[in-house]
Each structure stands twice: as structure tokens, then as C-alpha cells.
């Protein structure tokens, strides 16, 4: 199965499970968790099932398009279920069978790996899911997001689409993957990987990105003063992205790193708390769900 | 009447490192709870896999025994009226406990005479008690971490998905959160049935085995051992990782099936520890060694499920480990693009502790402490020690350590070796974190000892200065382990060193407020830990520990030698006499300052005799003390027992004549001297 077929199949499966299917976010994110569908979706007490693809940018992971498994941008298929159904694990495993993996012929493991995102003030208990030793999904019961203890909690499934495709198509390199029957992953992404790695590692101006970080932080705070938590959240994501570029540039010492992370977390926590507050004040029919 | 009980909690995957502990807590708490309810039972059996915790209790008493519960009622005056008839209060009291006034009896108590009644309490059935008991044991179970997974308020290490509970052939009705118990368990997630009905607790292992689950951890481990030795004995290989790792793996599996594969030989060039760490840490695979102890390119892994058709699984693991090793090799080669000492500058940007500066600052301080230490340490080469300390932390900024933090020290040593650093330096870097835990040996070579002590001492003092000293169970920086590490190093490596001087010197390197207090409180902490270490690590009895840990200095090795000498004499009768004499001397001379003894005024032969014996021996004793031959020294002192006894039997120390009294006390203070070299013998408990 090619990659676009794989995405379509996941979408079909989770739509059948009653998920709200939304689109990737149009601000740079490092993982599906940063998409408002998960950040806001995990907060609040209204039941919600949501699913989407998320292109996830991680500048420090870039390898100029030369490493067969490490890439600057990969794709996650992200599902959030709140509250988690009793058969969360089974639903997940069924989704793998739905895309055509014969689980009984392999070795499937839930390997303990608790998740924490200091910059989102979030943490959860969960596992990496391994198939024959290959990590293909993060399966996490979120306990806390934006500094708020969730009630109810939710479960997040973050499928690594390239990993799963590599497994299904049995290729050594991501670039050999078929995106569809006509075009390979190479023709869509390899040159982008090279150029972005070059920019992120070598060219990006440290001073300017530090400045951009400060501007984003300032704008976010300004929005928060006006109780505009959605734009504030976009600015928070932008700040996180500039921080990632600075990381790739190796421009941040360990001490400074803590400071940056604390800065982003403060924004994320303020956004979360304004959002939750607004839910309490909004009547049912107008209350946002993500 | 009794029946067996089976209680199983079906869960999502419990982390293997926590599994045995959580399971054992469950068994223990269940036993305690049943005892608390006065329900007798026979033996208990514990089962666990990543997806279940189960306890089987043999011969659980069907119901509690009936018993009499004694209640105190009104006093005699209130229970009886003037005519000696029972009052309403007395009657009500009796009725309240299911009795009549005829059952009342009087008893004297501390507060006067009162009416009592024995209420008959009927024993409850186990089946009635179990639901609450099991549910409360589960909810209150002590666990290293807890989580929530639904909107019930239950918190457990991982989600509870089913409960199987049978008392004999009957289901026990019980619910925890949203989960209701039944007599049905579940088999292996992919290979067994989702519904495995049990008729009675005895069927547990057998029925599960048919559904690809081996619930008994020992059986599972034995099966794995047998599978491993089938692979290894054929090729004369052995596991490079220890038994503990195999046990850990056994706690990630319900039904182990061995999968053996290989990786390209080119990765055998990697440092062995990096190779092993990549296999064990990243992929939970077992690396193998040939008969010469060299790594080979075959590995062992396990699949959770049946042992047939594992070819695809094997291919999967091979391709994963291939990619992981390629990464490790990439990090390693990248690190090797420049020599280790070119990394030193980067240590400036790595924080040691916010208030204590960077790792680079720490290394600067360590180098000064090391210089001081090597100058007092026999056989230590100051130059080599300095180089060791200088390079000791350089690997913290390498990519391999960034990826595998536990390889700190090990990787630095490899790189130093490849750079052509002297062997002493290489070993020094490798060993300077030792002892990493209570099982680990202290460093062996001199440069490693110097680096290890400088490193630990700097962390200790710095933490004390910023007020992060350990208190109670709080010890976030592992300072207790570091303190014990220094003590064990000095003892095991037979080093005579008074650490107080070094602590004071290290204090001068911190130009911070509160350093003076920190130096003193660290010395106190070392003294406190010395006592614990002597007792726990070296098996010295507490009274001997108390005897040797007095005095000003902090020479741990000397305290240890004195302790072992005293310990070896402890059981002897002569020791008792000696301690008695010493205690007599201590008591009689308490609070006195030593002065000159004038042998001219001795009146009695026992005085002269003891004085001659002491002066005769003094030189020998001092020599033995210098040599730290405390065993022989103890023998010599034991020799003095008779003249001391004679002395006390005949000489009146507290004589009326003031000059005599003064002289005799001074005399005894002189006699006390050699004893004190061994310690405060009055602390020793003799029968």
C-alpha cells in the first residue's frame, strides 16, 4: 500500500469510529500534539474523538536528505479519544489490521515510555508500540496538558506514518517509499530535506531567530492580555518553531534552553487556562470543542 | 470448610522494571488484609505477566469464627438502683448488644466497678467480605507511579481492564471503577482467546497456557533460559548481558519464543559497551560473546507468542538493529572527528548546577582538589591525575553520551585511548564514576581514585553550600551514595587519609557565602555515614562502630582497622574485663585534665607495678598504633588486665590526701591513653 493510500485507510477507519476528521494545522508544529485538535481537544470535559494527519517539523532531526530513516519533517497520523474507550488498545490494534498488517504473524509490543512535553506543560503515561522491534506509534494516556490536570483524561495515538509505510512496503529508506503509484517520497521530499537542513543547520541567523522568538512571545502576551487565546496559541507555536531552529543551530546552551522552554510553557499554560475558563462561561451550543 | 481463591487484575502493559515489585506488594497486602479480617488461609501463590497480576490463596477459610466481643457498660452505681435492681440504663446496654440483663457481669477497672457484657458476633462469610477487601487492597496498593485512564476515580500503575475472581467455583461479585469481576480471564492478546472461562482457581495456569500465557514468572524465565542455551551452546557463545536483563525481558512477555538473528560484522568495531547498549537499550536484544569473551554478530531476542514462523519477526529485528547500529556508528564517527580535549571548551555551556556554575567550572575546582589529594597520596602521579580530571567530563558533550547517557565515563575512556592518552588516564576516566551503586566496586587505579574523590567531594560540598544536603529520604542528587562511595573507596583501597583537610581545602575553592558552615556540616555528614557504612557494608556491630567513630579526625580506613580489630576480640572474656576496667577509668577520671604523674609518691606496690608495665609498653603500643596493627595492640593492652585489676582491688584512687588523689587520677589518665588509640571502649556492649 502506498503512503497516500495508507492515510486514506486510517482516515476511513477512524471516521467509522466516529472521529471528527480535521486537517493539518497551517502553523509549523513539531508533533501532532501541537495541533489545536489535541492541545485544545484534550482540555475541557465534553467527550471528543478527533483525527488528522500532521506534518511534523523537527529541525534538529534533519540529515540533509542523506539518512535513510531520520528526517526533518515526518508525518504523524494523530487520534485523540476523550474519554478513552475501554477498548482503546484493541481499537488501535484493529486499525493496524485495517491497513492490512497481519498482527499474529509479527511481534507486537507495548514498550513503556512515558511522555512529557515540558514546553506544553504536558505529560502522560504510555508506551511506544513496537512491531518486530520497530517503533511505529506513541500510545499515551494524557494526564496533564497546559499545566492542567485533565478531567476526563484522554488517549493520544500518534502513528509514525513513514515508519509504518517502511514496514508495509519493506523498504530500507524512507526515500524509496511510494507516496502514490506514480511518485516516490524521494521526488516529493528529498530536495526539501536537503535545503531545509542547510538552512536550519548552517544558514539560519541566530540573532534574527532569537529576535523572531521574542517577537512571537511578545505578540502572544499581547493577545493573552485581550483574552485572545487562539491567536496567542499560534504565536506560541511560532515561538516553539524558532526555538527548534535555534536548537538545530546549536545556539542554545543548556541553561538557556531551560529558559526558552519555560517561556513557551508559560504561554501554553496561560492559553490553556484562558481556554478552560471560557468553556465554563459559554453555553453548550456555542462552546468550542477544540 | 475452606476453598481456594483466585484474584487476577488484567491490565495494560505494566513496565517490567516495576512489575515484580507491584505484584509482590499485592500478594503481601492481600495476606495482611485477610489476616486483619481473621480469615485463615494456607499458602499463597503469585503470578504476573505484563498484562496481569494474580494471587491464588489456598484453603481460604469459608467464614470467620464466631467470637465474643466484650463491651463496657454503666458503672455499678448507675446500673443498679437503690434496691439492687437493674436500672433502665443497664437493661438498654444489654439489649444494645443482643443480650439480656442476666448476661451482665461486674468487673473491677481502674476507674471503678463497671457492668460488662460479652456480645456474640457471628463470623461473616469470606464471600461477603472479599468484594470490599479486594477492592480496597487494589485501590490502596503501593506503586511507583499511578495514572488515570477513564472518568472513574481509580488510579493504578496502568489501566485495569478486567478482573477475574473465583472463590472455589463461585464468582466473587466485585467492581473496581467501571470494571466488574467475573470468572473469565483473557488469553494472549493476539494468539489466545479473549474469553477464557475458569471453573475453579486450580485451572489458572493450565487454561492460560493453552491460550499462550505463562503466568508464573519463574516458569517463563526457565523457558527462556532453556531456549537461550539451545542457541548459545551450539556455537559456544554466552550472553553479554547479565541474568538481570533476561529477567527484565521475561517481564515484558506473556509467552516467550526465542528469535535469533545477526547484524553486519562491521559493527563489531564499535566500542563493546556502545554495541551492547545499542542492542539492549534500544531494541531489548541480548548481545552474545564467543568463548574468548569477544562480541559476535549474533543476537538473541524474543517474540511474545508462539515459536513458529518467526522468520519475518527475525528480519524485522535485524533491520531495526541494523539501523540503530548505523546511528550509533554515525555518532561515534562524528565524535571521533576531533580529539577529546577539543571538547573541553564546550563544557562551559553545560550547567553543573545553576548556582554552582558550569561543568567547566566544576572541572577547574576538581583539578585543584586532585592536585592537593595526589600530593598526599602514596603512588599518585600528580600530572596523570590532573590529565584524568581534566578529561573526565569531556564526553558529556559527545553525541554518543547525548544518546546513551549511561555510557558517560566509558566512552570518554575509549576516546582518550584512541587519542593516545596514557593508560592510567584512560583507566582513570573509565573508573572515576565508581562506585556507581552499592554493588559496584570502588575505583582501582590511583588516578581514578583521585578523580573519583575530587568529583564526588566537589558535588557534595557544592550541594551543601546551596542548602541541598540530604534530609530524611530526600536526596535528589544522590549525595548519600557519593558520600558512601568516598568512604568505601578509602577503606577498600587501604588509604590513610583524613578527609577533613581535603574538605576544608575544597571549601576554599568556593567563594560563596555559607561555605564555612557547609564544610562543618559535610564533615558531620561523613561521620554519620561512616557509622552506617561500617555497620551495613562491613558488618561491624553497632557498639564497636560507636567506639571507633569518636574523635576529631575523619580517617575512615583507620576507623575501619580499629573496628575490625575490636570486633575480632569482642566475643572473648578478656575483652569484657578490659572494657570494664576502661569504663572504670573513664568514670573515675571524667572531666579531669591530664597532668604530670610523680612516681616518687607511689605508696603501693600495685601502683608501681602497673606504672612500670605501662611505661614499658608505651613505646611498643605507640609503634603498633603508628603501624595501625590494632589487633596486636589490643593483645598488648589485654596483657595489662591483671595489673589493672590488682590496682583497682588495692588502690583507693579517691584518697583523702589531696596530693595522692591528684597523682592517682593523673596516673589513670595516663593509663587511659593507649586505650583511646583504639577508640572509646566504654561504648562496647559486653554480656
PDB file of C-alpha atoms in Angstrom, chain A residues 14 25 47 67 75 128 136 138 157 179 200 202 236 266 290:
ATOM      1  CA  UNK A  14     -11.226   6.476  12.363  1.00  0.00           C
ATOM      2  CA  UNK A  25      -2.520  22.853  11.123  1.00  0.00           C
ATOM      3  CA  UNK A  47     -16.444  13.950  25.006  1.00  0.00           C
ATOM      4  CA  UNK A  67      19.951   9.415   6.269  1.00  0.00           C
ATOM      5  CA  UNK A  75       4.074  12.798   9.119  1.00  0.00           C
ATOM      6  CA  UNK A 128       5.911   3.053  22.280  1.00  0.00           C
ATOM      7  CA  UNK A 136       5.506   2.727  14.925  1.00  0.00           C
ATOM      8  CA  UNK A 138       3.248   6.513  20.622  1.00  0.00           C
ATOM      9  CA  UNK A 157      -2.348   7.739  19.340  1.00  0.00           C
ATOM     10  CA  UNK A 179       3.708   8.168  -1.928  1.00  0.00           C
ATOM     11  CA  UNK A 200      18.364  25.090   9.734  1.00  0.00           C
ATOM     12  CA  UNK A 202      24.040  26.377   8.550  1.00  0.00           C
ATOM     13  CA  UNK A 236       3.240  30.192  20.987  1.00  0.00           C
ATOM     14  CA  UNK A 266       4.248  29.898  30.461  1.00  0.00           C
ATOM     15  CA  UNK A 290     -11.028  22.269  20.008  1.00  0.00           C
TER      16      UNK A 290
END
